[in-house]
């Protein structure tokens, strides 16, 4: 066994040169792997004792792609293309032995082998689009030649991998291995080495491009299908263009097209943002100062108080993860409604082919209901998801404290209330935590894990680990009104309303935010959430348009009218009632009105979000700036190709952000615009949000 680099060993076994890669955690194509691969293939080609080459990976997976952490530094040789060209020109057959996930550059490496052998659990994908990129090492030119154009278009534009069985069906995998991968792949390589003669190269076979040559409208159809979901993103379109090049250009020309488009994306702001986000999302799971020895508490049974929209959605997350969950409701009809909604949701998913009938039964079987809170006595975790009212929550936590077993975690799903105050009514504040789910709770990936003053490290660690188990992306937040997400949202919604009072048509404000990349604007979002959320009808404020609309029963989408009027397909139309209301309230408040530019509207919606984020960091409510970005992308639809409010501020330049905040503070005379002290000090030091 020869160590070619610290990451690649060379050894000839039964006449096969085995290149063993070992670069934890995912065998990314770091410099040591690229060098070892290139040197290993060259060594094998010169080694008369080797008649074939086998590429095998230790650890959890085959190569999972280029090393993304190297993207931001000066590239080190050998260039990945050089490695693949060496392989592609190999006179001896090369076999890839695949387990885990062959992704991105990993699949591109496998495509430059003559053969691919895999275990049934292996996955194959080109997820570069999630990084704002495209497969830059021949993936867009080779994959269509193996699996066809239609399948490739789906894979590169969504980044979703395919399984080994499908890969075998499509011809991407030559042999599925039931036994030991290394042993069987070696035997396969021995046979290929003994076979002699020429061996198939992906680039030489254009047969599967033919159908797209004959019906090129597949590309227009793909673009049409993706238009809404990929609005504003560059990478999906660039991927499609590369596949078009594979169909319309000779291989080497297509490679040049791929390289050109890859370079444009790699150097553009969208990919920078999405690469940043890739690491930010993983960073969020890390809680500084948490002792590694801190034990994670077992969560084997969960209770949920409230079987409504939130309680039902929350419960589904646990059933999806195979964790039994008991819902408590106050009366049988409400309980039946809640359980019925859960079943309906699963059946809808099954109807779309995304769940089997037995999975529906299995998951519904994990959700039980009761009217008696005492039935939660053996739960490890109980989540309260009832009406957003402090008195109600305190009453429930008082009762839970007397029912729950010692050591059970008591969690509130509150979206803004003071968790410390809730914890104060229990005898176990160290076991009280916030688990703020976002509606619809069974869909939205974001989870704000709220750390109370007295919440223990074990409960924090358990909360963060549980998030991963139920496939949520968690950020750890401190206690303040609105925590991180809603506190920032309040700032934006407040200023959006002020813009409408000052004469910007509210639909113009929404369009500016929609064009920025949000799924909807501030007012449409209000209509979706419900204008009556937090509205006190006995103390309705005539100077607040939202309250005035509620006075008219215009609660938003759920009543067919809010800021907008909605048709039966929930299509929004601006309403003169609302427009007149803004004018009336502005008149009563003596607000000067006039036209406002889109640029000013965007500034005045985004800058308060950045400033509030800086204050949140200053107060230690968020662990790091990137957590705020994770919160906004996963919880509020901030376009990931812009990274999140803090990344966006960095790309604007914090000095520019500060200058604009000061400008609006001056023209408005309102301390709402006073820049956060952290922002001021970062600008003084010439630093950015980390
Ligand atoms: N580069 C560097 N680090 C990576 C990495 C990568 N490609 N993939 C994962 N990691 C790190 C990750 O940051 C984390 O680190 C640890 O590995 C575990 O990851 C030329 C240009 C493979 C499915 O996009 O999808 O090839 O936090 O927590 O949930 O055409 O990681 O532990 O310090 O995600 O089990 C294309 C990205 C790259 C695949 C495993 N490849 N990775 O998921 O673990 S671009 C990808 C994943 C490219 C070529 C182009 C997942 C995974 P830490 P994890 P996981």
XYZ file of C-alpha atoms and ligand atoms in Angstrom:
745
model
C 0.000 0.000 0.000
C 1.469 3.352 -1.099
C 0.147 6.668 0.257
C 0.071 8.901 -2.822
C -1.255 11.759 -0.707
C -2.671 11.852 2.802
C -6.053 11.226 1.217
C -5.370 8.606 -1.446
C -3.662 5.208 -1.167
C -2.489 3.021 -4.043
C -2.412 -0.745 -3.914
C -2.476 -3.470 -6.587
C -4.722 -6.412 -5.695
C -5.446 -9.330 -8.053
C -4.042 -7.272 -10.922
C -6.210 -4.233 -10.155
C -4.767 -0.892 -9.042
C -7.047 0.102 -6.140
C -7.142 3.822 -5.404
C -8.571 4.209 -1.897
C -9.859 7.680 -1.039
C -10.180 8.786 2.555
C -11.104 12.447 3.100
C -13.690 12.685 5.879
C -16.464 13.634 6.248
C -17.698 13.213 2.665
C -14.615 12.476 0.537
C -14.912 15.891 -1.110
C -12.530 16.469 -4.010
C -10.069 18.483 -1.957
C -6.613 19.117 -3.375
C -5.191 15.955 -1.808
C -7.894 13.853 -3.407
C -7.455 15.412 -6.844
C -3.693 14.973 -6.699
C -3.992 11.409 -5.439
C -6.507 10.490 -8.123
C -4.379 11.921 -10.934
C -1.146 10.392 -9.693
C -2.893 7.106 -8.956
C -4.305 6.748 -12.458
C -0.976 7.722 -14.011
C 0.842 5.232 -11.788
C -1.620 2.476 -12.663
C -1.292 3.154 -16.389
C 2.468 2.703 -16.070
C 2.146 -0.295 -13.765
C 2.323 -3.542 -15.745
C 0.973 -5.487 -12.766
C -2.307 -3.583 -13.055
C -4.796 -4.396 -15.836
C -7.622 -2.289 -14.411
C -8.220 0.518 -11.918
C -10.736 0.630 -9.057
C -11.729 3.854 -7.281
C -13.020 3.097 -3.803
C -13.880 5.434 -0.892
C -13.542 4.750 2.807
C -16.029 6.247 5.244
C -19.682 7.109 4.815
C -19.846 7.950 1.160
C -18.325 8.027 -2.295
C -17.112 11.471 -3.391
C -19.870 13.972 -2.535
C -18.556 16.713 -4.756
C -15.926 19.378 -5.114
C -14.683 20.786 -1.823
C -16.946 23.830 -1.516
C -14.734 25.262 1.213
C -11.946 25.599 -1.363
C -14.051 27.765 -3.680
C -13.277 30.969 -1.834
C -9.525 30.414 -1.848
C -6.921 30.477 -4.654
C -7.330 27.246 -6.636
C -4.569 24.683 -5.991
C -3.523 22.136 -8.612
C -4.189 19.740 -10.042
C -7.259 21.175 -11.701
C -10.228 18.822 -11.516
C -10.523 18.816 -15.321
C -6.947 17.560 -15.578
C -7.808 14.686 -13.268
C -10.853 13.745 -15.306
C -9.016 14.073 -18.633
C -6.397 11.647 -17.362
C -9.117 9.203 -16.428
C -11.034 9.730 -19.660
C -7.927 8.903 -21.684
C -7.115 5.793 -19.684
C -6.220 2.758 -21.759
C -7.075 0.523 -18.814
C -10.667 0.110 -17.597
C -11.589 2.215 -14.573
C -14.336 1.089 -12.190
C -16.000 3.294 -9.571
C -17.299 1.547 -6.439
C -20.143 3.692 -5.128
C -21.884 3.876 -1.781
C -23.484 6.808 0.006
C -23.964 9.778 -2.270
C -22.080 10.325 -5.542
C -22.846 14.006 -5.962
C -21.584 16.819 -8.130
C -17.921 16.313 -8.908
C -18.283 12.864 -7.384
C -20.756 11.791 -10.024
C -18.663 13.554 -12.651
C -15.698 11.446 -11.536
C -17.797 8.304 -11.778
C -18.937 9.350 -15.263
C -15.297 9.453 -16.362
C -14.921 5.843 -15.298
C -15.741 3.117 -17.762
C -17.954 1.298 -15.286
C -19.899 2.032 -12.112
C -20.741 -0.500 -9.422
C -22.995 0.494 -6.528
C -24.798 -0.698 -3.436
C -28.619 -0.433 -3.546
C -28.654 2.429 -1.037
C -26.359 4.640 -3.110
C -27.615 7.921 -4.555
C -26.509 9.840 -7.638
C -27.016 13.560 -8.181
C -25.804 16.831 -9.625
C -26.953 19.297 -6.909
C -24.751 22.193 -8.023
C -27.867 24.251 -8.756
C -28.357 24.504 -4.972
C -25.044 26.350 -4.844
C -26.061 28.652 -7.673
C -23.815 26.639 -9.972
C -23.905 23.929 -12.610
C -21.837 20.736 -12.899
C -18.555 22.250 -14.098
C -16.581 19.111 -14.917
C -18.486 17.563 -17.749
C -21.562 16.475 -15.839
C -23.881 18.407 -18.139
C -22.290 16.783 -21.183
C -21.901 13.237 -19.918
C -25.003 12.611 -17.830
C -27.475 13.153 -20.706
C -25.475 10.599 -22.723
C -26.158 8.019 -20.014
C -29.607 8.737 -18.565
C -31.075 10.823 -21.374
C -31.924 14.517 -21.662
C -35.247 14.560 -19.824
C -33.915 12.843 -16.695
C -30.803 15.005 -16.739
C -32.858 18.211 -16.998
C -34.829 17.160 -13.930
C -31.700 16.232 -11.986
C -29.644 19.355 -12.725
C -32.470 21.863 -12.300
C -33.736 20.464 -9.005
C -30.528 18.975 -7.609
C -32.564 15.983 -6.440
C -30.576 12.731 -6.615
C -31.788 9.383 -7.976
C -31.433 6.031 -6.238
C -29.235 3.130 -7.321
C -32.088 1.016 -8.663
C -33.222 3.805 -10.991
C -29.587 4.495 -11.889
C -29.175 0.833 -12.812
C -32.337 0.895 -14.912
C -31.067 3.969 -16.748
C -27.624 2.482 -17.370
C -25.776 4.814 -14.989
C -24.869 1.811 -12.813
C -23.478 -1.335 -14.440
C -23.885 -3.633 -11.466
C -25.777 -3.470 -8.183
C -23.890 -5.103 -5.339
C -25.702 -6.960 -2.566
C -22.619 -8.107 -0.646
C -19.445 -6.286 0.297
C -18.961 -3.398 -2.108
C -15.175 -3.426 -2.176
C -14.951 -7.175 -2.682
C -17.537 -7.283 -5.463
C -16.285 -4.129 -7.169
C -12.764 -5.575 -7.148
C -14.019 -8.798 -8.738
C -15.859 -6.710 -11.352
C -12.627 -4.813 -12.090
C -10.604 -8.014 -12.305
C -13.038 -9.336 -14.897
C -12.912 -6.098 -16.898
C -9.121 -6.078 -16.735
C -8.995 -9.638 -18.042
C -11.551 -8.851 -20.752
C -9.063 -6.721 -22.711
C -10.174 -4.797 -25.798
C -11.776 -1.347 -25.588
C -14.037 -0.175 -22.810
C -17.072 2.165 -23.061
C -16.519 5.885 -22.589
C -19.572 7.982 -21.811
C -18.507 10.771 -24.157
C -18.510 8.457 -27.192
C -22.171 7.525 -27.019
C -24.711 10.080 -28.349
C -27.617 7.670 -28.778
C -29.584 9.042 -25.833
C -29.372 12.592 -27.151
C -31.336 11.680 -30.252
C -34.864 12.135 -28.931
C -34.116 15.687 -27.743
C -32.514 16.441 -31.096
C -35.828 15.429 -32.665
C -38.043 17.282 -30.217
C -36.152 20.316 -28.854
C -39.351 21.683 -27.393
C -38.436 19.715 -24.262
C -36.254 22.677 -23.293
C -39.015 25.255 -23.633
C -41.332 22.954 -21.705
C -38.770 22.606 -18.920
C -38.314 26.360 -18.729
C -42.067 26.895 -18.573
C -42.492 24.297 -15.843
C -39.719 25.786 -13.701
C -40.460 29.475 -14.314
C -42.451 30.179 -11.164
C -40.338 28.147 -8.763
C -36.980 29.407 -10.067
C -37.984 33.052 -10.559
C -34.876 35.223 -10.098
C -32.412 32.316 -10.020
C -29.758 32.144 -12.765
C -28.416 28.633 -12.211
C -31.455 26.596 -13.372
C -31.493 28.429 -16.727
C -27.716 28.060 -17.139
C -28.016 24.323 -16.444
C -30.656 24.025 -19.143
C -28.419 25.853 -21.619
C -25.619 23.370 -20.929
C -27.894 20.421 -21.616
C -28.993 22.127 -24.843
C -25.313 22.390 -25.736
C -24.869 18.676 -25.101
C -27.613 18.028 -27.637
C -26.649 20.619 -30.235
C -22.856 20.733 -30.060
C -20.084 18.147 -30.433
C -18.791 16.955 -27.040
C -15.707 19.170 -26.858
C -17.723 22.236 -27.921
C -20.306 21.421 -25.310
C -17.575 21.220 -22.706
C -16.471 24.718 -23.658
C -20.030 26.018 -23.321
C -20.278 24.373 -19.911
C -16.986 25.885 -18.781
C -18.029 29.368 -19.944
C -21.406 29.277 -18.201
C -19.891 27.698 -15.078
C -17.369 30.526 -14.887
C -20.100 33.148 -15.161
C -22.059 31.610 -12.302
C -19.019 30.940 -10.116
C -17.963 34.575 -10.211
C -21.481 35.956 -9.808
C -23.202 37.153 -6.587
C -25.869 34.454 -6.610
C -23.446 31.560 -6.256
C -21.446 33.456 -3.635
C -24.653 33.841 -1.654
C -25.699 30.214 -2.040
C -22.252 28.856 -1.168
C -22.314 31.089 1.921
C -25.744 29.743 2.726
C -24.649 26.112 2.382
C -22.237 26.541 5.283
C -24.492 28.927 7.222
C -27.232 26.330 7.356
C -24.821 23.787 8.845
C -23.246 26.315 11.186
C -26.665 27.071 12.713
C -26.753 23.619 14.333
C -23.594 24.426 16.311
C -24.180 25.944 19.742
C -21.050 27.657 21.079
C -20.202 26.925 24.708
C -22.235 23.741 24.842
C -20.069 21.179 26.576
C -19.630 18.156 24.254
C -20.239 15.939 27.301
C -23.718 17.431 27.791
C -26.139 14.533 27.481
C -28.941 14.642 24.915
C -32.210 13.618 26.564
C -34.162 10.721 24.992
C -37.334 11.760 23.151
C -39.446 8.652 22.603
C -42.953 10.038 23.179
C -44.287 13.544 22.550
C -47.414 15.360 23.681
C -48.940 18.341 21.876
C -51.478 20.613 23.527
C -53.839 21.860 20.838
C -54.863 20.049 17.691
C -55.549 23.064 15.513
C -53.558 24.297 12.510
C -50.297 24.591 14.469
C -50.747 21.677 16.879
C -51.744 19.345 14.064
C -48.858 20.437 11.838
C -46.391 20.119 14.705
C -47.657 16.614 15.498
C -47.114 15.514 11.903
C -43.420 16.311 12.169
C -43.037 13.718 14.918
C -45.176 11.111 13.201
C -43.042 11.655 10.077
C -39.961 10.885 12.171
C -41.581 7.757 13.641
C -42.103 9.312 17.089
C -45.482 8.591 18.760
C -47.378 11.793 19.522
C -50.501 12.427 21.593
C -52.659 15.485 20.921
C -54.726 17.000 23.716
C -57.835 18.973 22.824
C -60.555 20.498 24.974
C -63.507 18.733 23.322
C -64.154 15.735 21.141
C -65.297 17.603 17.996
C -62.104 19.691 18.046
C -60.019 16.568 18.579
C -61.779 14.698 15.783
C -61.291 17.704 13.501
C -57.598 17.841 14.334
C -56.970 14.141 13.772
C -59.092 14.220 10.637
C -57.058 17.072 9.190
C -53.834 15.139 9.803
C -55.200 12.093 8.003
C -56.432 14.294 5.119
C -52.999 15.890 4.789
C -51.298 12.496 4.566
C -53.880 11.232 2.085
C -53.325 14.302 -0.081
C -49.587 13.597 -0.053
C -50.257 9.991 -0.975
C -52.494 11.128 -3.830
C -49.537 13.075 -5.205
C -47.507 9.847 -5.086
C -45.206 11.133 -2.397
C -46.375 8.684 0.280
C -47.534 5.076 0.171
C -50.902 4.040 1.587
C -49.190 1.978 4.279
C -47.055 4.958 5.261
C -50.254 6.972 5.677
C -51.609 4.319 8.048
C -48.297 3.991 9.859
C -48.063 7.723 10.463
C -51.706 8.181 11.413
C -51.198 5.269 13.791
C -48.484 7.218 15.557
C -50.849 10.122 16.288
C -53.336 9.573 19.103
C -55.737 12.009 20.722
C -57.143 12.614 24.197
C -59.210 15.123 26.147
C -57.268 14.420 29.315
C -53.947 16.235 29.774
C -52.999 13.627 32.393
C -52.443 11.190 29.518
C -49.238 13.091 28.776
C -47.677 12.045 32.082
C -45.204 9.670 30.347
C -44.171 12.048 27.551
C -40.518 13.081 27.281
C -41.518 16.325 25.569
C -44.771 18.262 25.671
C -45.331 21.137 23.259
C -48.006 23.724 23.938
C -49.523 25.107 20.745
C -52.568 27.041 21.896
C -53.937 30.537 21.552
C -51.226 33.228 21.696
C -52.216 34.599 25.083
C -49.924 34.750 28.107
C -52.612 33.962 30.678
C -53.728 30.889 28.749
C -50.150 29.671 28.362
C -49.377 30.205 32.025
C -52.430 28.219 33.036
C -51.429 25.359 30.776
C -47.812 25.306 31.962
C -48.972 25.327 35.573
C -51.070 22.247 34.900
C -48.378 20.562 32.817
C -45.833 21.081 35.580
C -48.008 18.980 37.858
C -48.657 16.271 35.273
C -45.402 15.800 33.323
C -42.903 13.252 34.601
C -39.675 14.507 36.195
C -37.176 15.578 33.549
C -39.811 15.967 30.838
C -39.220 18.957 28.591
C -42.027 21.528 28.439
C -41.983 23.572 25.240
C -44.041 26.496 24.034
C -44.702 27.187 20.385
C -45.198 30.854 21.171
C -44.160 33.130 18.312
C -43.365 36.197 20.368
C -44.324 35.923 24.058
C -41.814 35.970 26.921
C -40.690 32.390 27.479
C -39.107 33.310 30.819
C -42.474 34.475 32.096
C -44.043 31.211 30.980
C -41.235 29.203 32.629
C -41.658 31.160 35.862
C -44.958 29.420 36.673
C -43.292 25.980 36.661
C -41.063 24.234 39.163
C -38.771 23.248 36.298
C -37.666 26.390 34.377
C -34.497 24.508 33.395
C -36.710 22.170 31.356
C -38.724 24.884 29.644
C -37.792 25.773 26.078
C -39.404 27.476 23.090
C -39.950 25.483 19.904
C -41.330 28.077 17.515
C -42.632 26.316 14.416
C -43.667 28.242 11.322
C -47.022 27.666 9.688
C -47.688 25.305 8.016
C -45.642 23.530 10.701
C -45.413 20.244 8.789
C -43.956 22.059 5.763
C -41.812 25.027 6.835
C -38.229 23.975 7.529
C -37.353 26.696 10.035
C -37.553 26.106 13.768
C -36.621 28.811 16.277
C -35.345 27.057 19.399
C -35.863 29.627 22.145
C -33.403 29.535 25.028
C -34.913 30.760 28.293
C -32.789 32.339 31.013
C -32.875 29.087 32.972
C -33.101 26.524 30.155
C -30.429 23.881 30.781
C -27.707 22.939 28.302
C -29.086 19.393 28.117
C -32.498 20.726 27.085
C -30.913 23.062 24.542
C -28.810 20.267 23.087
C -31.879 18.022 22.947
C -33.946 20.710 21.235
C -31.314 21.309 18.561
C -30.820 17.580 17.955
C -34.565 17.003 17.803
C -34.834 19.643 15.089
C -32.464 17.669 12.877
C -34.388 14.457 13.642
C -37.667 15.998 12.451
C -35.875 17.456 9.408
C -36.078 21.077 10.507
C -33.335 23.674 10.299
C -33.052 25.166 13.772
C -31.552 28.406 14.940
C -31.030 29.003 18.645
C -32.544 32.323 19.730
C -32.857 34.307 22.935
C -35.995 35.766 24.475
C -37.287 39.084 23.152
C -40.575 40.115 21.521
C -40.688 38.226 18.235
C -37.369 36.444 18.873
C -35.392 36.773 15.612
C -37.738 36.224 12.675
C -40.863 38.063 13.745
C -38.927 40.873 15.412
C -37.260 41.625 12.082
C -40.549 41.156 10.271
C -42.306 43.653 12.567
C -39.734 46.261 11.541
C -40.365 45.684 7.854
C -44.155 45.568 8.170
C -44.130 48.755 10.228
C -42.211 50.657 7.564
C -44.246 49.127 4.734
C -47.404 50.533 6.320
C -45.727 53.913 6.679
C -44.801 53.867 2.996
C -48.454 53.283 2.119
C -49.499 56.153 4.383
C -46.960 58.404 2.679
C -48.513 57.724 -0.688
C -46.911 54.579 -2.127
C -49.777 52.380 -3.379
C -49.601 49.337 -1.110
C -49.597 47.082 -4.184
C -46.479 48.929 -5.369
C -44.741 48.118 -2.082
C -45.701 44.472 -2.542
C -44.452 44.410 -6.114
C -41.073 45.835 -5.114
C -40.656 43.089 -2.509
C -41.913 40.428 -4.930
C -39.453 41.591 -7.590
C -36.679 41.510 -4.963
C -37.390 37.794 -4.688
C -39.831 37.348 -1.801
C -42.709 34.974 -2.574
C -45.080 37.827 -1.724
C -45.021 41.366 -0.415
C -45.749 42.759 3.039
C -49.468 43.317 2.597
C -50.151 40.023 0.852
C -48.244 38.339 3.671
C -50.484 40.078 6.185
C -53.560 38.834 4.363
C -52.138 35.305 4.355
C -51.307 35.280 8.083
C -54.598 36.972 8.988
C -54.980 40.678 9.843
C -56.910 39.709 12.970
C -53.789 38.039 14.458
C -53.286 40.049 17.645
C -56.187 42.382 16.827
C -58.152 43.470 19.888
C -61.613 44.209 18.576
C -62.595 46.001 21.792
C -59.673 48.376 21.372
C -59.458 48.697 17.606
C -57.200 51.569 16.571
C -58.863 53.816 13.947
C -55.424 55.151 13.029
C -54.258 51.670 12.026
C -55.488 50.572 8.601
C -55.117 46.905 9.602
C -57.488 47.442 12.534
C -59.926 49.358 10.358
C -59.983 46.488 7.896
C -60.639 44.050 10.739
C -63.497 46.285 11.907
C -65.038 45.624 8.469
C -64.465 41.875 8.823
C -61.697 42.022 6.229
C -59.315 39.606 7.998
C -57.408 38.632 4.859
C -57.455 35.579 2.597
C -59.571 33.607 5.065
C -62.455 36.057 4.692
C -61.926 36.652 0.981
C -60.763 40.198 1.634
C -58.121 42.016 3.629
C -55.788 44.598 2.161
C -56.696 42.936 -1.147
C -59.874 41.370 -2.495
C -59.534 37.645 -3.302
C -61.390 35.561 -5.883
C -62.210 31.886 -5.316
C -58.712 30.980 -6.514
C -57.272 33.348 -3.904
C -55.985 35.687 -6.631
C -55.413 39.123 -5.094
C -56.821 42.369 -6.503
C -56.005 45.736 -4.934
C -59.052 47.202 -3.207
C -60.147 50.833 -3.373
C -61.449 50.380 0.179
C -57.888 49.880 1.384
C -56.399 52.587 -0.815
C -58.958 55.096 0.464
C -58.325 53.996 4.038
C -54.611 54.739 3.777
C -55.478 58.185 2.383
C -58.009 58.859 5.146
C -55.687 57.778 7.962
C -52.828 59.758 6.412
C -55.107 62.796 6.320
C -56.086 62.358 9.952
C -52.438 62.006 10.943
C -51.373 64.934 8.792
C -48.971 62.760 6.835
C -47.649 64.417 3.696
C -48.217 62.142 0.713
C -46.524 61.779 -2.656
C -44.984 59.384 -5.105
C -42.215 57.151 -3.766
C -39.689 55.430 -6.024
C -39.255 51.672 -6.094
C -35.657 52.172 -4.990
C -36.710 54.089 -1.893
C -39.409 51.527 -1.142
C -36.852 48.707 -1.309
C -34.414 50.617 0.889
C -37.072 51.412 3.443
C -38.232 47.805 3.648
C -34.854 46.081 3.669
C -32.711 48.467 5.731
C -34.908 48.181 8.860
C -34.540 44.391 8.604
C -30.753 44.682 8.498
C -30.709 47.206 11.348
C -32.978 45.042 13.503
C -30.736 42.076 12.727
C -27.735 44.054 13.917
C -29.557 44.951 17.153
C -30.468 41.290 17.630
C -26.798 40.376 17.304
C -25.785 43.199 19.629
C -28.215 41.929 22.283
C -27.031 38.353 21.889
C -30.489 37.183 20.838
C -28.968 35.398 17.831
C -25.777 33.367 18.045
C -24.319 34.638 14.765
C -25.248 36.807 11.784
C -25.610 33.823 9.474
C -28.290 32.355 11.763
C -30.406 35.405 10.976
C -29.935 34.657 7.290
C -30.886 31.001 7.790
C -33.988 32.215 9.636
C -34.994 34.535 6.810
C -34.424 32.153 3.946
C -36.181 29.193 5.570
C -38.838 31.051 7.519
C -39.756 34.095 5.473
C -38.880 33.361 1.866
C -35.870 35.656 1.549
C -34.411 34.616 -1.834
C -31.461 32.318 -1.098
C -29.579 33.759 -4.090
C -29.296 36.941 -2.047
C -27.998 35.049 1.015
C -30.176 36.618 3.716
C -30.416 40.127 5.187
C -27.002 40.096 6.857
C -25.179 38.671 3.838
C -27.026 41.186 1.683
C -25.856 43.993 3.975
C -22.281 42.784 3.662
C -22.572 42.708 -0.106
C -24.079 46.210 -0.124
C -21.236 47.382 2.113
C -21.977 48.204 5.751
C -20.763 51.739 5.204
C -23.468 52.185 2.571
C -26.061 50.646 4.888
C -25.052 53.044 7.651
C -25.116 56.040 5.333
C -28.635 55.191 4.152
C -29.919 54.584 7.689
C -28.600 57.975 8.711
C -30.187 59.564 5.655
C -33.632 58.209 6.512
C -33.148 59.099 10.159
C -32.496 62.677 9.110
C -35.326 63.030 6.584
C -37.857 61.306 8.859
C -36.596 62.653 12.167
C -37.590 59.266 13.535
C -35.313 57.216 15.783
C -36.813 54.133 14.184
C -33.880 54.643 11.803
C -31.193 55.073 14.457
C -28.367 52.751 13.363
C -27.487 49.906 15.734
C -24.328 50.482 17.762
C -22.874 47.239 16.408
C -23.306 48.445 12.849
C -21.621 51.747 13.656
C -18.678 50.008 15.296
C -18.262 47.490 12.461
C -18.137 50.339 9.952
C -15.630 52.229 12.099
C -13.417 49.116 12.195
C -13.944 48.420 8.499
C -15.415 45.035 9.365
C -18.465 43.069 8.159
C -21.078 40.860 9.800
C -19.254 37.577 10.384
N -17.494 20.374 0.331
C -17.043 20.678 1.572
N -17.656 20.283 2.718
C -18.770 19.545 2.592
C -19.303 19.192 1.326
C -18.606 19.643 0.162
N -19.012 19.334 -1.052
N -20.423 18.461 1.541
C -20.570 18.357 2.864
N -19.586 19.005 3.496
C -19.390 19.091 4.937
C -20.478 19.892 5.612
O -20.167 21.285 5.574
C -20.467 19.328 7.012
O -19.339 19.912 7.654
C -20.131 17.858 6.786
O -19.522 17.780 5.482
C -21.346 16.967 6.805
O -22.271 17.527 5.854
C -17.087 20.685 -9.954
C -18.576 22.488 -8.664
C -23.125 14.952 1.168
C -25.631 14.815 1.268
O -23.358 20.113 -3.323
O -25.391 17.607 0.029
O -19.035 19.385 -7.095
O -20.597 21.001 9.523
O -24.054 18.048 7.540
O -26.586 15.838 6.200
O -19.194 20.167 -10.792
O -23.364 17.307 2.836
O -19.572 18.747 9.824
O -18.095 20.778 9.593
O -24.539 18.094 5.057
O -25.142 13.720 6.018
C -21.490 19.496 -5.201
C -23.100 19.009 -0.751
C -20.403 20.443 -4.836
C -23.027 18.173 -2.031
C -24.266 14.779 3.346
N -21.840 18.672 -4.079
N -23.225 18.192 0.432
O -25.329 15.300 4.102
O -24.083 15.909 6.224
S -20.010 21.554 -6.147
C -22.762 19.077 -3.194
C -24.416 17.582 0.736
C -19.336 20.528 -7.322
C -18.452 20.222 -9.598
C -19.178 21.140 -8.682
C -24.444 16.867 2.052
C -24.359 15.344 1.920
P -19.408 20.117 9.257
P -23.839 17.485 6.180
P -25.371 15.149 5.697
